Coordinates of C-alpha atoms and ligand atoms in Angstrom, one line a residue:
M30 CA -46.2 -44.6 -11.9
A31 CA -43.8 -41.8 -11.4
S32 CA -44.8 -38.5 -13.0
R33 CA -42.7 -37.2 -16.0
D34 CA -42.5 -33.6 -15.0
L35 CA -39.1 -34.0 -13.4
D36 CA -37.6 -35.8 -16.5
D37 CA -35.2 -33.0 -17.4
I38 CA -33.9 -32.9 -13.8
V39 CA -33.5 -36.7 -13.8
A40 CA -31.5 -36.4 -17.0
K41 CA -29.2 -33.8 -15.4
V42 CA -28.6 -35.7 -12.3
E43 CA -27.9 -38.9 -14.2
A44 CA -25.4 -37.0 -16.4
G45 CA -23.8 -35.5 -13.3
E46 CA -24.8 -32.0 -14.3
R47 CA -25.2 -29.2 -11.7
L48 CA -28.8 -28.2 -10.8
G49 CA -30.0 -24.6 -10.7
A50 CA -32.3 -22.6 -8.5
D51 CA -35.4 -23.4 -10.6
D52 CA -34.6 -27.1 -10.4
G53 CA -34.3 -26.8 -6.6
V54 CA -37.7 -25.1 -6.2
R55 CA -39.4 -27.7 -8.5
L56 CA -37.8 -30.6 -6.4
L57 CA -39.0 -29.0 -3.2
T58 CA -42.5 -28.4 -4.4
T59 CA -43.2 -31.6 -6.4
R60 CA -45.7 -34.1 -4.9
D61 CA -43.5 -36.9 -6.2
L62 CA -41.4 -37.4 -3.1
L63 CA -40.2 -40.8 -4.2
A64 CA -38.8 -39.4 -7.4
V65 CA -36.8 -36.8 -5.5
G66 CA -35.7 -39.5 -3.1
R67 CA -34.5 -41.9 -5.9
L68 CA -32.4 -39.1 -7.4
A69 CA -30.8 -38.1 -4.1
R70 CA -30.1 -41.7 -3.3
L71 CA -28.4 -42.1 -6.6
A72 CA -26.2 -39.0 -6.0
C73 CA -25.4 -40.2 -2.4
R74 CA -24.5 -43.8 -3.4
R75 CA -22.3 -42.5 -6.2
R76 CA -20.2 -40.7 -3.6
H77 CA -20.4 -43.1 -0.6
G78 CA -21.6 -46.5 -1.8
D79 CA -23.2 -48.3 1.1
R80 CA -21.2 -46.5 3.9
V81 CA -23.1 -44.4 6.4
Y82 CA -21.2 -42.4 9.1
F83 CA -21.9 -41.8 12.7
V84 CA -19.9 -40.2 15.6
V85 CA -19.7 -41.1 19.3
N86 CA -20.0 -37.6 20.7
R87 CA -21.2 -35.4 23.5
H88 CA -22.9 -32.0 23.3
I89 CA -22.2 -29.5 26.0
N90 CA -24.1 -26.2 26.2
H91 CA -22.0 -24.0 28.5
T92 CA -24.5 -21.2 28.8
N93 CA -28.0 -20.3 27.8
V94 CA -27.6 -16.6 28.5
C95 CA -28.0 -14.8 25.3
V96 CA -28.5 -11.1 24.3
N97 CA -30.0 -12.0 20.9
G98 CA -33.5 -13.3 21.6
C99 CA -34.2 -15.1 18.3
R100 CA -37.9 -15.8 18.0
F101 CA -37.4 -19.5 17.2
C102 CA -35.3 -20.1 20.3
A103 CA -36.7 -21.5 23.5
F104 CA -33.2 -22.3 24.9
S105 CA -31.9 -18.8 25.6
R106 CA -32.5 -16.6 28.7
K107 CA -31.7 -13.0 29.2
P108 CA -28.9 -12.2 31.7
G109 CA -30.4 -12.6 35.2
E110 CA -33.7 -14.2 34.0
P111 CA -34.9 -17.3 36.0
G112 CA -33.5 -20.5 34.4
A113 CA -30.4 -18.8 33.1
F114 CA -27.2 -20.8 33.6
T115 CA -23.5 -20.5 32.9
L116 CA -21.3 -23.5 33.6
T117 CA -18.0 -23.1 35.3
L118 CA -14.9 -24.7 33.8
D119 CA -15.0 -27.3 36.5
E120 CA -18.6 -28.2 35.6
I121 CA -17.7 -28.4 31.9
E122 CA -14.7 -30.6 32.6
A123 CA -16.9 -32.9 34.8
K124 CA -19.5 -33.3 32.0
A125 CA -16.7 -34.1 29.5
L126 CA -15.1 -36.6 31.9
A127 CA -18.4 -38.3 32.5
S128 CA -18.3 -39.5 28.9
R129 CA -14.8 -40.9 29.2
G130 CA -16.1 -44.5 29.4
L131 CA -18.0 -44.2 26.1
S132 CA -14.7 -43.5 24.2
I133 CA -16.2 -40.4 22.5
S134 CA -14.2 -38.8 19.7
E135 CA -16.0 -35.5 19.5
L136 CA -17.1 -32.8 21.9
H137 CA -19.7 -30.4 20.4
I138 CA -19.9 -27.2 22.4
V139 CA -22.2 -24.2 21.7
G140 CA -24.0 -21.6 23.8
G141 CA -25.6 -18.2 23.9
L142 CA -24.0 -14.8 23.5
N143 CA -23.2 -14.2 27.2
P144 CA -21.7 -10.8 28.0
V145 CA -19.9 -12.2 31.0
L146 CA -17.8 -14.7 29.1
D147 CA -14.5 -13.5 27.5
L148 CA -12.1 -15.1 25.1
D149 CA -10.0 -16.3 28.0
Y150 CA -12.9 -18.4 29.3
Y151 CA -13.0 -20.2 26.0
V152 CA -9.2 -20.6 25.8
R153 CA -9.0 -22.1 29.2
M154 CA -12.0 -24.3 28.5
L155 CA -10.4 -25.7 25.3
R156 CA -7.0 -26.2 27.0
R157 CA -8.5 -28.0 29.9
L158 CA -10.6 -30.3 27.8
R159 CA -7.7 -31.1 25.6
R160 CA -5.6 -31.9 28.7
V161 CA -8.2 -34.2 30.3
L162 CA -9.4 -35.9 27.0
P163 CA -6.4 -35.6 24.7
G164 CA -7.8 -37.9 22.0
V165 CA -11.1 -36.1 21.6
Q166 CA -11.6 -33.5 18.9
I167 CA -13.4 -30.3 19.9
K168 CA -16.0 -28.8 17.6
A169 CA -17.1 -25.6 19.2
L170 CA -18.7 -22.1 18.9
T171 CA -20.9 -21.1 16.0
A172 CA -20.1 -18.2 13.7
V173 CA -22.5 -16.1 15.7
E174 CA -20.5 -16.7 18.9
I175 CA -17.2 -16.1 17.1
D176 CA -18.5 -12.7 15.8
Y177 CA -19.7 -11.8 19.3
L178 CA -16.3 -12.6 20.8
A179 CA -14.5 -10.7 18.2
R180 CA -16.6 -7.6 18.8
R181 CA -16.4 -8.0 22.6
E182 CA -12.6 -8.3 22.5
G183 CA -12.0 -5.7 19.8
L184 CA -10.2 -8.3 17.7
T185 CA -10.7 -9.5 14.1
V186 CA -12.5 -12.8 13.5
E187 CA -9.2 -14.2 12.2
E188 CA -7.5 -13.3 15.4
V189 CA -10.2 -14.9 17.6
L190 CA -10.1 -18.1 15.4
R191 CA -6.3 -18.3 15.5
V192 CA -6.3 -18.0 19.4
L193 CA -9.0 -20.7 19.6
Q194 CA -7.3 -22.9 17.1
D195 CA -4.0 -22.7 19.1
A196 CA -6.0 -23.7 22.2
G197 CA -7.3 -26.9 20.5
L198 CA -10.4 -26.0 18.4
V199 CA -10.6 -28.4 15.5
S200 CA -13.8 -27.4 13.7
L201 CA -16.9 -25.1 13.9
P202 CA -20.4 -26.4 14.1
G203 CA -22.9 -25.2 11.5
G204 CA -25.3 -23.2 13.8
G205 CA -26.5 -19.7 13.3
A206 CA -27.0 -19.9 9.6
E207 CA -30.8 -20.2 10.0
V208 CA -32.0 -19.0 6.5
F209 CA -29.8 -16.4 4.9
S210 CA -32.6 -14.4 3.3
P211 CA -32.7 -10.9 5.0
R212 CA -36.5 -11.0 4.9
V213 CA -36.6 -14.2 7.0
R214 CA -33.9 -12.9 9.3
R215 CA -35.9 -9.7 9.9
L216 CA -38.9 -11.8 10.9
V217 CA -37.3 -14.6 13.0
C218 CA -33.9 -13.4 14.3
P219 CA -33.5 -9.6 13.7
Q220 CA -30.6 -9.2 16.1
K221 CA -28.5 -12.0 14.6
I222 CA -25.5 -11.4 12.3
S223 CA -26.4 -11.3 8.6
G224 CA -26.1 -14.2 6.3
E225 CA -23.2 -12.5 4.6
R226 CA -21.4 -12.2 7.9
W227 CA -22.0 -15.9 8.7
L228 CA -20.5 -16.8 5.3
E229 CA -17.5 -14.4 5.8
I230 CA -16.7 -16.1 9.2
H231 CA -16.8 -19.6 7.7
A232 CA -14.6 -18.4 4.8
A233 CA -12.1 -17.0 7.4
A234 CA -12.1 -20.3 9.3
H235 CA -11.5 -22.2 6.0
R236 CA -8.6 -20.0 5.2
L237 CA -7.0 -20.9 8.6
G238 CA -7.6 -24.6 7.9
I239 CA -10.5 -24.9 10.4
R240 CA -13.1 -27.1 8.8
T241 CA -16.8 -26.1 9.4
N242 CA -20.3 -27.4 9.1
A243 CA -23.4 -25.6 7.7
T244 CA -27.0 -25.8 8.8
M245 CA -30.4 -24.4 7.8
L246 CA -33.3 -24.0 10.2
Y247 CA -36.3 -24.9 8.1
G248 CA -40.0 -25.1 8.6
H249 CA -41.0 -21.7 9.9
V250 CA -41.6 -18.6 7.7
E251 CA -39.3 -19.3 4.8
T252 CA -40.4 -20.0 1.2
P253 CA -39.1 -22.8 -1.0
A254 CA -37.1 -20.2 -3.1
E255 CA -35.5 -18.9 0.1
R256 CA -34.4 -22.4 1.1
V257 CA -32.9 -22.9 -2.3
D258 CA -31.1 -19.6 -2.2
H259 CA -29.6 -20.6 1.1
L260 CA -28.3 -23.9 -0.3
L261 CA -26.9 -22.2 -3.4
R262 CA -25.0 -19.6 -1.3
L263 CA -23.4 -22.4 0.6
R264 CA -22.5 -24.2 -2.6
D265 CA -20.9 -21.0 -3.9
L266 CA -18.7 -20.7 -0.8
Q267 CA -17.8 -24.4 -0.9
D268 CA -16.7 -23.9 -4.6
R269 CA -14.3 -21.2 -3.4
T270 CA -12.9 -22.8 -0.2
G271 CA -13.8 -26.5 0.0
G272 CA -13.8 -26.1 3.8
F273 CA -17.3 -27.4 4.6
L274 CA -17.5 -30.9 5.9
A275 CA -21.3 -31.4 6.3
F276 CA -24.7 -29.8 5.8
I277 CA -27.3 -30.4 8.5
P278 CA -30.9 -29.4 7.9
L279 CA -32.5 -28.5 11.3
A280 CA -36.2 -29.1 11.6
F281 CA -37.8 -26.2 13.5
Q282 CA -39.4 -27.2 16.8
P283 CA -42.0 -24.6 17.6
R284 CA -43.1 -25.3 21.2
H285 CA -42.3 -22.7 23.9
T286 CA -40.9 -20.3 21.3
A287 CA -42.3 -16.9 20.1
L288 CA -43.4 -18.8 16.9
S289 CA -45.3 -21.5 18.8
A290 CA -48.4 -20.9 16.6
L291 CA -46.5 -22.5 13.7
P292 CA -47.2 -26.2 13.1
G293 CA -43.6 -27.5 12.6
T294 CA -42.4 -29.7 9.9
T295 CA -43.9 -32.9 8.5
G296 CA -42.2 -36.2 7.5
C297 CA -42.5 -35.5 3.8
D298 CA -40.9 -32.1 4.2
D299 CA -38.1 -33.5 6.3
L300 CA -37.3 -36.2 3.7
K301 CA -37.5 -33.7 0.8
M302 CA -35.2 -31.2 2.6
I303 CA -32.5 -33.9 3.0
A304 CA -32.9 -35.0 -0.6
V305 CA -32.9 -31.5 -2.1
A306 CA -29.8 -30.7 0.0
R307 CA -28.0 -33.7 -1.4
L308 CA -29.0 -32.8 -5.0
L309 CA -28.1 -29.1 -4.9
L310 CA -25.0 -29.3 -2.6
D311 CA -23.1 -31.4 -5.2
N312 CA -19.8 -30.2 -3.6
F313 CA -20.6 -31.2 0.0
A314 CA -19.5 -34.7 0.9
H315 CA -21.8 -35.2 3.8
I316 CA -25.5 -34.6 4.4
K317 CA -26.4 -35.3 8.0
A318 CA -29.7 -36.5 9.3
Y319 CA -30.0 -35.0 12.7
W320 CA -32.2 -37.5 14.5
I321 CA -32.6 -35.2 17.5
G322 CA -34.8 -33.0 15.3
I323 CA -36.7 -35.5 13.2
G324 CA -36.5 -38.7 15.3
P325 CA -34.4 -41.8 14.9
G326 CA -36.9 -43.5 12.6
M327 CA -37.1 -40.6 10.1
A328 CA -33.3 -40.2 10.3
Q329 CA -33.0 -43.8 9.4
L330 CA -35.5 -43.4 6.4
S331 CA -33.5 -40.4 5.2
L332 CA -30.6 -42.7 4.5
H333 CA -32.7 -43.7 1.5
F334 CA -33.2 -40.0 0.6
G335 CA -29.6 -38.8 0.3
A336 CA -28.3 -38.6 3.9
N337 CA -25.0 -40.4 4.6
D338 CA -24.5 -39.4 8.2
M339 CA -26.6 -40.1 11.3
D340 CA -24.8 -37.5 13.6
G341 CA -24.0 -38.9 17.0
T342 CA -24.8 -40.2 20.4
V343 CA -25.2 -36.5 21.6
V344 CA -25.8 -37.5 25.3
E345 CA -27.4 -34.2 26.4
E346 CA -29.4 -31.9 24.1
K347 CA -30.9 -28.7 25.2
I348 CA -31.7 -26.5 22.2
S349 CA -34.3 -28.6 20.4
H350 CA -35.6 -30.1 23.6
A351 CA -36.2 -26.6 25.1
A352 CA -38.5 -26.1 22.1
G353 CA -40.4 -29.4 22.7
A354 CA -38.6 -32.0 20.6
D355 CA -40.1 -35.3 21.8
T356 CA -37.0 -37.3 20.7
P357 CA -34.7 -38.9 23.3
E358 CA -31.7 -36.8 24.3
Y359 CA -29.1 -39.4 23.6
S360 CA -28.4 -42.5 21.6
T361 CA -25.8 -45.3 21.9
R362 CA -23.2 -46.6 19.5
E363 CA -25.1 -49.9 19.4
E364 CA -28.4 -48.2 18.5
L365 CA -26.9 -46.1 15.7
V366 CA -25.2 -49.2 14.3
R367 CA -28.6 -51.0 14.4
L368 CA -30.5 -48.2 12.7
I369 CA -27.9 -48.0 9.9
K370 CA -27.7 -51.8 9.4
E371 CA -31.4 -52.2 9.3
A372 CA -31.5 -49.6 6.5
G373 CA -29.2 -52.0 4.6
R374 CA -26.1 -49.8 5.0
V375 CA -22.6 -50.3 6.4
P376 CA -22.1 -48.2 9.6
V377 CA -18.8 -46.4 9.8
E378 CA -17.8 -44.7 13.1
R379 CA -16.0 -41.5 12.4
D380 CA -14.3 -38.6 14.2
A381 CA -15.2 -34.9 13.9
L382 CA -13.2 -34.6 10.7
Y383 CA -14.7 -37.7 9.1
S384 CA -11.7 -40.0 9.4
A385 CA -13.0 -43.5 9.7
I386 CA -12.4 -45.1 13.2
R387 CA -14.2 -48.4 12.7
E388 CA -16.5 -50.1 10.2
Y389 CA -19.2 -52.4 11.6
Ligands
V47_414 O1 -28.3 -22.2 15.2 C1 -32.6 -23.0 17.7 C2 -31.1 -24.1 16.0 C3 -28.9 -24.3 16.1 C4 -34.4 -24.1 17.5 O2 -22.6 -28.7 13.1 C5 -33.4 -24.7 16.7 O3 -22.7 -30.8 13.5 C6 -34.8 -26.3 16.0 O4 -26.2 -25.8 14.9 N1 -35.9 -25.8 16.7 C7 -27.8 -24.9 16.9 N2 -33.6 -25.8 15.9 C8 -27.6 -26.4 16.7 C9 -26.6 -26.7 15.5 C10 -26.1 -28.0 15.2 C11 -26.9 -29.1 15.7 C12 -26.4 -30.4 15.4 C13 -25.2 -30.6 14.7 C14 -24.5 -29.5 14.3 C15 -23.2 -29.6 13.6 C16 -25.0 -28.2 14.6 O5 -30.1 -24.8 16.6 C17 -29.1 -22.9 16.0 C18 -30.5 -22.8 15.5 O6 -30.6 -22.9 14.1 N3 -32.3 -23.9 16.8 N4 -33.9 -23.1 18.1 C19 -35.7 -24.7 17.5 N5 -36.7 -24.2 18.2
SF4_415 FE1 -29.1 -16.8 21.2 FE2 -28.5 -18.8 19.5 FE3 -30.9 -18.8 20.8 FE4 -30.5 -17.0 18.9 S1 -30.5 -19.2 18.6 S2 -31.4 -16.6 21.0 S3 -28.3 -16.5 19.2 S4 -28.9 -19.0 21.8

């Protein structure tokens, strides 16, 4: 029997009423996982019916050199440290071209804050990729990288975004958001831009017509209230701009990081995080289950807990795998279609901006 202590929240969701911070904390902390899942599934199916999206994409990490040193990151290296790499434009082009046979529709490009790379490197990268793969949309550079480039070049964020947009940038990935709480940022990423700055940069992108994603790195030192605060700040900005495409909860992978003593997330936590995101982010169309972080099986289950997107084929993933993720690094179109169909849903292949390419 389901417990009755969420009855008032159930009534709100059924009536299509907006949930508040207290509701969010209660949903995150209840033991009644299935009740939360049922509500999230209702909210998701109201919007999307049976359709679940996926994208045939490729990730490229152009450099792991980073001056920031976030404590949860096992991917980055200081300039000159063993294992540091920076890809040349020829190497980036070769990686992109290697995926040509897969008919990818999105390139996802992120890296560290590398003092050697100037705006011109990124402009030439985007132009070259657009020339060799003209039909492929490029989602590149987190708000953290945009801020770094603006400061490095003495330009405003708007100026940097405009230059990148002209060179072919279509959207920004959601990285760098972590948890907005200043307390959490002080503990896990003290050198990173503030939550306010992250939100400002996404607002600037939205003003220029650049759509963006949002993430939250969960499962380290944050409290339930801090998770909820993060989601509500995203919801506020989305009310003002409507520029966010998707929210992606990122499950913290602790191995090889300065926080390796932490245990990482559990299956119940992963499912609840997806469900609560769906319920609180009532103005976000898409909640993505990132199978790289939680595994293909959990990502498939999360389609019954409010997720409507399985992300993509990815091909090569370095950030979560540097931190010990034991998932594969790539998937195939066929495997994503199979996972979605076996969950009883209709797979829809999409591009970076969520235009449908093909229904299976
Ligand atoms: O911002 C770093 C996270 C992010 C770890 O927009 C870690 O479609 C887990 O933003 N364990 C970058 N996560 C990845 C990212 C992303 C991924 C997939 C899709 C999209 C999208 C965006 O990776 C960073 C940071 O939050 N990260 N270290 C770690 N140990
Ligand atoms: Fe650098 Fe990003 Fe890693 Fe932080 S998470 S150290 S900003 S690469």
